[in-house]
Tab-separated table of N, CA and C in Angstrom:
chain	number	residue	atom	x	y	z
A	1099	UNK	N	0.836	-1.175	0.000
A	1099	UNK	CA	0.000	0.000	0.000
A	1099	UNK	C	0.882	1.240	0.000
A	1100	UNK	N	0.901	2.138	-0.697
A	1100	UNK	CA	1.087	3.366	-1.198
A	1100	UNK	C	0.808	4.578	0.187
A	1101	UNK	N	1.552	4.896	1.010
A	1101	UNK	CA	1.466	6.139	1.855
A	1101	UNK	C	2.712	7.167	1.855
A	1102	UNK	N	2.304	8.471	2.314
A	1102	UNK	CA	3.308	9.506	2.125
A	1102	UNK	C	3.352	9.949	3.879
A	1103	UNK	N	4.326	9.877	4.448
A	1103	UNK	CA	4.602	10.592	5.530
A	1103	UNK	C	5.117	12.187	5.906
A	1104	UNK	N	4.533	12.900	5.604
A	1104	UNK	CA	5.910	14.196	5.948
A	1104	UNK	C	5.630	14.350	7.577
A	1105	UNK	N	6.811	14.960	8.099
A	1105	UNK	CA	7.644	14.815	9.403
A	1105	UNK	C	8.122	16.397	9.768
A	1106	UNK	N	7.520	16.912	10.688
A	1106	UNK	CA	7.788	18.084	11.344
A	1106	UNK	C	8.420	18.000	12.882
A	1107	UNK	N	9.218	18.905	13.278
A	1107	UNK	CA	10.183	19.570	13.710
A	1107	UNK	C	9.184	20.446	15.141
A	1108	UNK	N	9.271	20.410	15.990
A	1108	UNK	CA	8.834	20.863	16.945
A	1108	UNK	C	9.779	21.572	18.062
A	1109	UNK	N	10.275	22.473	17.264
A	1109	UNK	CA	11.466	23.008	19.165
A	1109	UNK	C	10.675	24.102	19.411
A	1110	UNK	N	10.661	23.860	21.031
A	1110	UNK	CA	10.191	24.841	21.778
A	1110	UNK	C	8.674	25.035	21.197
A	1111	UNK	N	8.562	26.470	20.596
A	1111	UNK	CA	7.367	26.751	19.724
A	1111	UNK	C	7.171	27.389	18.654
A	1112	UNK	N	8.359	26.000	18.219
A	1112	UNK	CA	8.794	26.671	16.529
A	1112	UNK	C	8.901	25.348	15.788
A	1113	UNK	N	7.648	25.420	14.956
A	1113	UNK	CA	7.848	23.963	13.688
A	1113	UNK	C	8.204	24.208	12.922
A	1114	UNK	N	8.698	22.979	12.281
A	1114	UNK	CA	9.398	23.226	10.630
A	1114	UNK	C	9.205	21.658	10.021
A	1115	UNK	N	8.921	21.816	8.902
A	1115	UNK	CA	9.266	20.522	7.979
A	1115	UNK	C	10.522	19.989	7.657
A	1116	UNK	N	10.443	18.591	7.838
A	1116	UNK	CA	11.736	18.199	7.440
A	1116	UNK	C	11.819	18.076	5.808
A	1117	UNK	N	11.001	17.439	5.177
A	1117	UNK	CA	11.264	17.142	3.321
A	1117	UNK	C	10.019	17.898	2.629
A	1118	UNK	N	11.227	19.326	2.445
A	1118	UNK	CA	10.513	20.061	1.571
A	1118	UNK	C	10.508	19.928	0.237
A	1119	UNK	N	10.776	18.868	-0.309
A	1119	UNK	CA	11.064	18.221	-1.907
A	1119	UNK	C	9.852	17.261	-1.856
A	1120	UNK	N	9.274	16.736	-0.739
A	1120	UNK	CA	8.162	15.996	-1.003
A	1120	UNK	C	6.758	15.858	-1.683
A	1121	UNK	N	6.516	15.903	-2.851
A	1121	UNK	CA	4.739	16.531	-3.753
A	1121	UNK	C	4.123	15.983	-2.802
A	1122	UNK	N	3.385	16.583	-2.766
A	1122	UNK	CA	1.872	16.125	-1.902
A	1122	UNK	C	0.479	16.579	-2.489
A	1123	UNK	N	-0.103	15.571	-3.711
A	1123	UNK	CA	-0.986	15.973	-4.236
A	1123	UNK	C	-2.454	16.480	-2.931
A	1124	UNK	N	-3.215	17.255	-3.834
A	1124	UNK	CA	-4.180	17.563	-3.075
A	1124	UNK	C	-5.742	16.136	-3.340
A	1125	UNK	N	-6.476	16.285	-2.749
A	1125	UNK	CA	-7.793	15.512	-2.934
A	1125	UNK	C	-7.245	13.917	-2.284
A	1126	UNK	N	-6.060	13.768	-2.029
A	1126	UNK	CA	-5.972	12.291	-1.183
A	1126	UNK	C	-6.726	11.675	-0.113
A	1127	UNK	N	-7.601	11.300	0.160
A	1127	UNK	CA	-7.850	10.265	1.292
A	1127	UNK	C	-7.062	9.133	1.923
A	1128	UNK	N	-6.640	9.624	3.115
A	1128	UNK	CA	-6.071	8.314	3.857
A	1128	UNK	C	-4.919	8.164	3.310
A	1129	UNK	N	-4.324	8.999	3.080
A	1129	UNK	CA	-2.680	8.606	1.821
A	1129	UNK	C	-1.729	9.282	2.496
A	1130	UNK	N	-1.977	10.714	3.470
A	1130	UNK	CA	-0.887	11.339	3.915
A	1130	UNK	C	-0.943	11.525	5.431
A	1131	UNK	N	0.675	10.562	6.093
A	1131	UNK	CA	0.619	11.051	7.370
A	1131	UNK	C	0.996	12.078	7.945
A	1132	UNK	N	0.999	12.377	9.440
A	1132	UNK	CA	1.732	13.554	9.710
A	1132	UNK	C	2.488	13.025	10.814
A	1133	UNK	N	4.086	13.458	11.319
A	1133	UNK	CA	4.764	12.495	11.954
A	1133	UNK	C	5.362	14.091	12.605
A	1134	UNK	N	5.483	13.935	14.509
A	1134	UNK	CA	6.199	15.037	14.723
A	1134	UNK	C	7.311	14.870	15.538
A	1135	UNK	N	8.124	15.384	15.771
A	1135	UNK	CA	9.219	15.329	16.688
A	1135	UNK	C	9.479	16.678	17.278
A	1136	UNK	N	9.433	16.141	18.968
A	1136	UNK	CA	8.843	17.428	19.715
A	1136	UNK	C	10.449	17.551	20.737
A	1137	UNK	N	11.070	18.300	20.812
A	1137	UNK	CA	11.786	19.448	22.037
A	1137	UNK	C	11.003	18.640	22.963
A	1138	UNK	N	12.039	18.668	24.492
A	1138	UNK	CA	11.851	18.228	25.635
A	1138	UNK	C	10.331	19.264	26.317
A	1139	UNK	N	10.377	20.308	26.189
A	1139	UNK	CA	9.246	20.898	26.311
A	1139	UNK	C	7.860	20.752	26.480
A	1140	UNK	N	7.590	19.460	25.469
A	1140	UNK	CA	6.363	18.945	24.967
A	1140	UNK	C	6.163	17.889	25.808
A	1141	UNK	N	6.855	17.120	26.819
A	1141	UNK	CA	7.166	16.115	27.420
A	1141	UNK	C	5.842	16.050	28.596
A	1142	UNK	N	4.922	14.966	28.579
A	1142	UNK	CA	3.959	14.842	29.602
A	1142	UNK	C	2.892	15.784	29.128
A	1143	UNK	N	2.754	16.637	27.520
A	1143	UNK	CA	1.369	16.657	27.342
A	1143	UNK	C	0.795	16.274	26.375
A	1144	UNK	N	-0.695	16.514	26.495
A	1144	UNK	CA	-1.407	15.712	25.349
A	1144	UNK	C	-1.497	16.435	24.006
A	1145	UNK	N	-0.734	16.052	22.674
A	1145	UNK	CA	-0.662	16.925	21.504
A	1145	UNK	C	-1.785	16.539	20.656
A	1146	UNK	N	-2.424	17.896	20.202
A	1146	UNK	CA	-3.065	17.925	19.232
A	1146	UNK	C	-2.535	18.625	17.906
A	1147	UNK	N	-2.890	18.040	16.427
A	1147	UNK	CA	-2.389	18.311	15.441
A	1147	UNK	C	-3.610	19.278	15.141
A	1148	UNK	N	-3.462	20.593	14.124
A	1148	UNK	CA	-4.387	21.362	13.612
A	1148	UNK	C	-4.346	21.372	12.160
A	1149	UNK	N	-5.045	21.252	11.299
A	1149	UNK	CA	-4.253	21.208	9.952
A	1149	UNK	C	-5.590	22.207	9.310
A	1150	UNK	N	-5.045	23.131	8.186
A	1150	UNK	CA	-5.853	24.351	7.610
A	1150	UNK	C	-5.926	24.276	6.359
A	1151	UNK	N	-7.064	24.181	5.470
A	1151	UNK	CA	-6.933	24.121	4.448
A	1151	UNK	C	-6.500	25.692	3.614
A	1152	UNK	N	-6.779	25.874	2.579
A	1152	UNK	CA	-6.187	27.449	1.992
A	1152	UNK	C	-7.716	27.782	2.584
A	1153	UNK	N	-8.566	27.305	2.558
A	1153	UNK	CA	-9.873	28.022	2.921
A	1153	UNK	C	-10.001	28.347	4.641
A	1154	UNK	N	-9.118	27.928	4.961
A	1154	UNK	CA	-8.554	28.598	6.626
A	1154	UNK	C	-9.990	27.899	7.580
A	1155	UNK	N	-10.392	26.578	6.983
A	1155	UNK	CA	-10.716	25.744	8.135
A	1155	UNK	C	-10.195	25.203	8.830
A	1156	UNK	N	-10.335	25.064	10.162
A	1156	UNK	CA	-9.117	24.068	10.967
A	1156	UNK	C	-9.750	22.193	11.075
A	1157	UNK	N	-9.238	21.189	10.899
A	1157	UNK	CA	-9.225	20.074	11.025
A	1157	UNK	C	-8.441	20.135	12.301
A	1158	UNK	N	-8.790	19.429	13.399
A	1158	UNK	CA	-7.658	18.640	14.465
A	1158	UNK	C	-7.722	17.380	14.222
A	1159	UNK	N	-6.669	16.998	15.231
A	1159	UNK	CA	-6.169	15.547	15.119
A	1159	UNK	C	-5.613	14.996	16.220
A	1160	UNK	N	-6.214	14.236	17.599
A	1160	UNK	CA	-5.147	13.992	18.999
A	1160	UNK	C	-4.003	13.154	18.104
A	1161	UNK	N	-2.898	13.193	18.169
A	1161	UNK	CA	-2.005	12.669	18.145
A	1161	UNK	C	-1.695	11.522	18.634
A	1162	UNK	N	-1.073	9.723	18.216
A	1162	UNK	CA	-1.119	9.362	19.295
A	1162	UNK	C	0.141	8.751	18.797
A	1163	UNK	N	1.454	8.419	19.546
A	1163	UNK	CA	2.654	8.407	19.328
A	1163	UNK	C	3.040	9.586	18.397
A	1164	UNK	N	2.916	10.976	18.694
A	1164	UNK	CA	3.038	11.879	18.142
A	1164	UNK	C	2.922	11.664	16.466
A	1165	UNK	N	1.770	11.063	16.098
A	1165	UNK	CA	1.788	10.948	14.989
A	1165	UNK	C	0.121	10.927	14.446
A	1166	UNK	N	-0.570	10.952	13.163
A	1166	UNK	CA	-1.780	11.044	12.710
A	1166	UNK	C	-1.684	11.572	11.302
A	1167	UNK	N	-2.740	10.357	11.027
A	1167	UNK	CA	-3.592	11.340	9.367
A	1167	UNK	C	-3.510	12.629	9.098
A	1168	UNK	N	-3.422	12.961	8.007
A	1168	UNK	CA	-3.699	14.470	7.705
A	1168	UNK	C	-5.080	14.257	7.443
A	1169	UNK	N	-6.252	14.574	7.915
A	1169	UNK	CA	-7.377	15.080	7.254
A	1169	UNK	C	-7.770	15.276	6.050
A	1170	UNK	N	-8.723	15.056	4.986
A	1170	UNK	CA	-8.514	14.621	3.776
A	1170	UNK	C	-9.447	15.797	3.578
A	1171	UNK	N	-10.372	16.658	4.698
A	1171	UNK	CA	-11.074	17.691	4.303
A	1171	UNK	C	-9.519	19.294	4.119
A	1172	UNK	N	-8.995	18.570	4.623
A	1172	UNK	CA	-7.658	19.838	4.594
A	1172	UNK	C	-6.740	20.315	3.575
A	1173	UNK	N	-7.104	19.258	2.691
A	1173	UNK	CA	-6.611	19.259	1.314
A	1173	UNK	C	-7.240	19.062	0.007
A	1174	UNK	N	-8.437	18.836	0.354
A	1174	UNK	CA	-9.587	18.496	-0.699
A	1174	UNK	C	-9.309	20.321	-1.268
A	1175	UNK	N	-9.221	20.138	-2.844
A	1175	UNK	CA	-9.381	20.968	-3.928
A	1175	UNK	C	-8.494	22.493	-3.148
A	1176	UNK	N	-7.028	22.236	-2.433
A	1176	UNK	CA	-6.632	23.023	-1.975
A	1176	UNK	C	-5.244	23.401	-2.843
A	1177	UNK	N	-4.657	24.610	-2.716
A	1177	UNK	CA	-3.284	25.001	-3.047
A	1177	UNK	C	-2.313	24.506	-1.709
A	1178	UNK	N	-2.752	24.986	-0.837
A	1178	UNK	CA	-1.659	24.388	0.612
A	1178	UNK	C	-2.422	24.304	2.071
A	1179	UNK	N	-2.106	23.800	2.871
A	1179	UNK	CA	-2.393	23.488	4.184
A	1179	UNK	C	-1.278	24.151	5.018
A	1180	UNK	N	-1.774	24.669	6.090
A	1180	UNK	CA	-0.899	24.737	7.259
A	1180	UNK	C	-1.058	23.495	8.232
A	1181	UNK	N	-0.028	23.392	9.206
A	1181	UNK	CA	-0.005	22.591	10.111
A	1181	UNK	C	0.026	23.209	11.504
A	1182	UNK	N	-0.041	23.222	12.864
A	1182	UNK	CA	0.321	23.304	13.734
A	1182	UNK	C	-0.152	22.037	14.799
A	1183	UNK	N	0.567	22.450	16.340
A	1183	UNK	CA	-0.083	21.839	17.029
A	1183	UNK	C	-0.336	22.569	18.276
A	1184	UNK	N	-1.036	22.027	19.353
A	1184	UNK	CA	-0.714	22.623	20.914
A	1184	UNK	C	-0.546	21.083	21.414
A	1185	UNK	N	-0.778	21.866	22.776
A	1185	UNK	CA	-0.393	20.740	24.176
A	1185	UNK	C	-1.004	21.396	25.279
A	1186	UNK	N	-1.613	20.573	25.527
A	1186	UNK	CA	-2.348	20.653	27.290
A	1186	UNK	C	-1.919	19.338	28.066
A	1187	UNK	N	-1.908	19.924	29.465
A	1187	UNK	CA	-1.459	19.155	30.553
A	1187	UNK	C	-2.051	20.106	31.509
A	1188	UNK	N	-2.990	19.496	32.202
A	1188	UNK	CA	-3.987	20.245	33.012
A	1188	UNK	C	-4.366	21.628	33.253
A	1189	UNK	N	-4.120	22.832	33.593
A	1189	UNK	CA	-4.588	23.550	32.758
A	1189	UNK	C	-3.322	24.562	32.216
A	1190	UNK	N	-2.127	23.866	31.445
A	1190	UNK	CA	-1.372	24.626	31.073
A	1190	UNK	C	-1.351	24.066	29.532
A	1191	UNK	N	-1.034	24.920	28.700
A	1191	UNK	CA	-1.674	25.359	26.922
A	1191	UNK	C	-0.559	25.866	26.395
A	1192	UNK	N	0.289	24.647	25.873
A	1192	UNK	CA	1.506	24.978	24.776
A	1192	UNK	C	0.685	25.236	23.535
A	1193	UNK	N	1.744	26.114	22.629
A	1193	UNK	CA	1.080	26.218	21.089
A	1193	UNK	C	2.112	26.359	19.958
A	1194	UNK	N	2.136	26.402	18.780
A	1194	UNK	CA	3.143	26.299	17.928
A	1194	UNK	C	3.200	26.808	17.072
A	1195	UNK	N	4.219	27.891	16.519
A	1195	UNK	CA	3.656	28.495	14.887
A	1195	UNK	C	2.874	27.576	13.996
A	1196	UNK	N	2.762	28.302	12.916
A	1196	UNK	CA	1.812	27.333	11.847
A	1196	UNK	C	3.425	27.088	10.857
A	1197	UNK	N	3.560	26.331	9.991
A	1197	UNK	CA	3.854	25.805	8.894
A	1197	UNK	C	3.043	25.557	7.467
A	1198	UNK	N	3.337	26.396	6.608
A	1198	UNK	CA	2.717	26.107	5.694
A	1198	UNK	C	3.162	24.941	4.455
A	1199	UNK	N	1.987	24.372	4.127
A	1199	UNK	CA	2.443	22.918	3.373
A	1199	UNK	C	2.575	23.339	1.849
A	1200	UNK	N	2.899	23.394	0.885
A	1200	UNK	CA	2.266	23.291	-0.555
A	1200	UNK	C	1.950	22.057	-1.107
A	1201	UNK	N	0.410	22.451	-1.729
A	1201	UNK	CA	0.004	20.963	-2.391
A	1201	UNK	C	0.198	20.946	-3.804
A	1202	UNK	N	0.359	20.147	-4.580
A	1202	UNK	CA	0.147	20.015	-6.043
A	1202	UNK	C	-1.014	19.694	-6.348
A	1203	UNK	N	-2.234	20.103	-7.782
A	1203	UNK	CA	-3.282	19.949	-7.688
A	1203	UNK	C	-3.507	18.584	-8.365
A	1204	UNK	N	-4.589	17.734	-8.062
A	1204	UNK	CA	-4.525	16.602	-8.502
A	1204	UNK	C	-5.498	16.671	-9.919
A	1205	UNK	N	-5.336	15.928	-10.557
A	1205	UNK	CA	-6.245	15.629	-11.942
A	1205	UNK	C	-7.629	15.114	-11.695
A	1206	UNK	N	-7.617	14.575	-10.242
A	1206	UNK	CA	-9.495	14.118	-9.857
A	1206	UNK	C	-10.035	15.083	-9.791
């Protein structure tokens, strides 16, 4: 089976992509993961993924081994997605710049 992973960068409260050479057509279902690697910072809370389509809806996502689907409404008939995440641990509220993704448009 055919899947695409891209992999973000989490220090402190600053993300970044690791493979910015990666296409990532748009309109995929179930085809693209999202994989993060978090700074000691993040340690003991619960991460949620946010993902934005160009139409600046937010999709979330709990994370679980810091990892999850991209949302397939987040890229449906889009130019790019942002990513972010936060973190809660009772009532304290990490958060993270956004990252913006570029998509390629698909032929469906």
């Amino acid at each position: 089976m055919y899947n695409v992973t891209i992999t973000f960068n989490v220090n402190g409260q600053i993300i970044s992509r690791n493979e910015k050479d990666t296409i990532l057509l748009s309109d995929s279902i179930d085809l693209i993961g999202a994989r993060f690697n978090f700074s000691p910072e993040w340690q003991g809370y619960t991460k949620t993924a946010i993902f934005k389509s160009d139409a600046k809806k937010p999709y979330s996502r709990i994370l679980v081994d810091d990892a999850c689907m991209v949302p397939p409404e987040a890229i449906k008939k889009s130019k790019y997605m942002s990513v972010s995440v936060f973190g809660v641990s009772g009532t304290q509220l990490i958060t993270a710049t956004d990252q913006i993704v570029l998509l390629t448009p698909s032929g469906y």
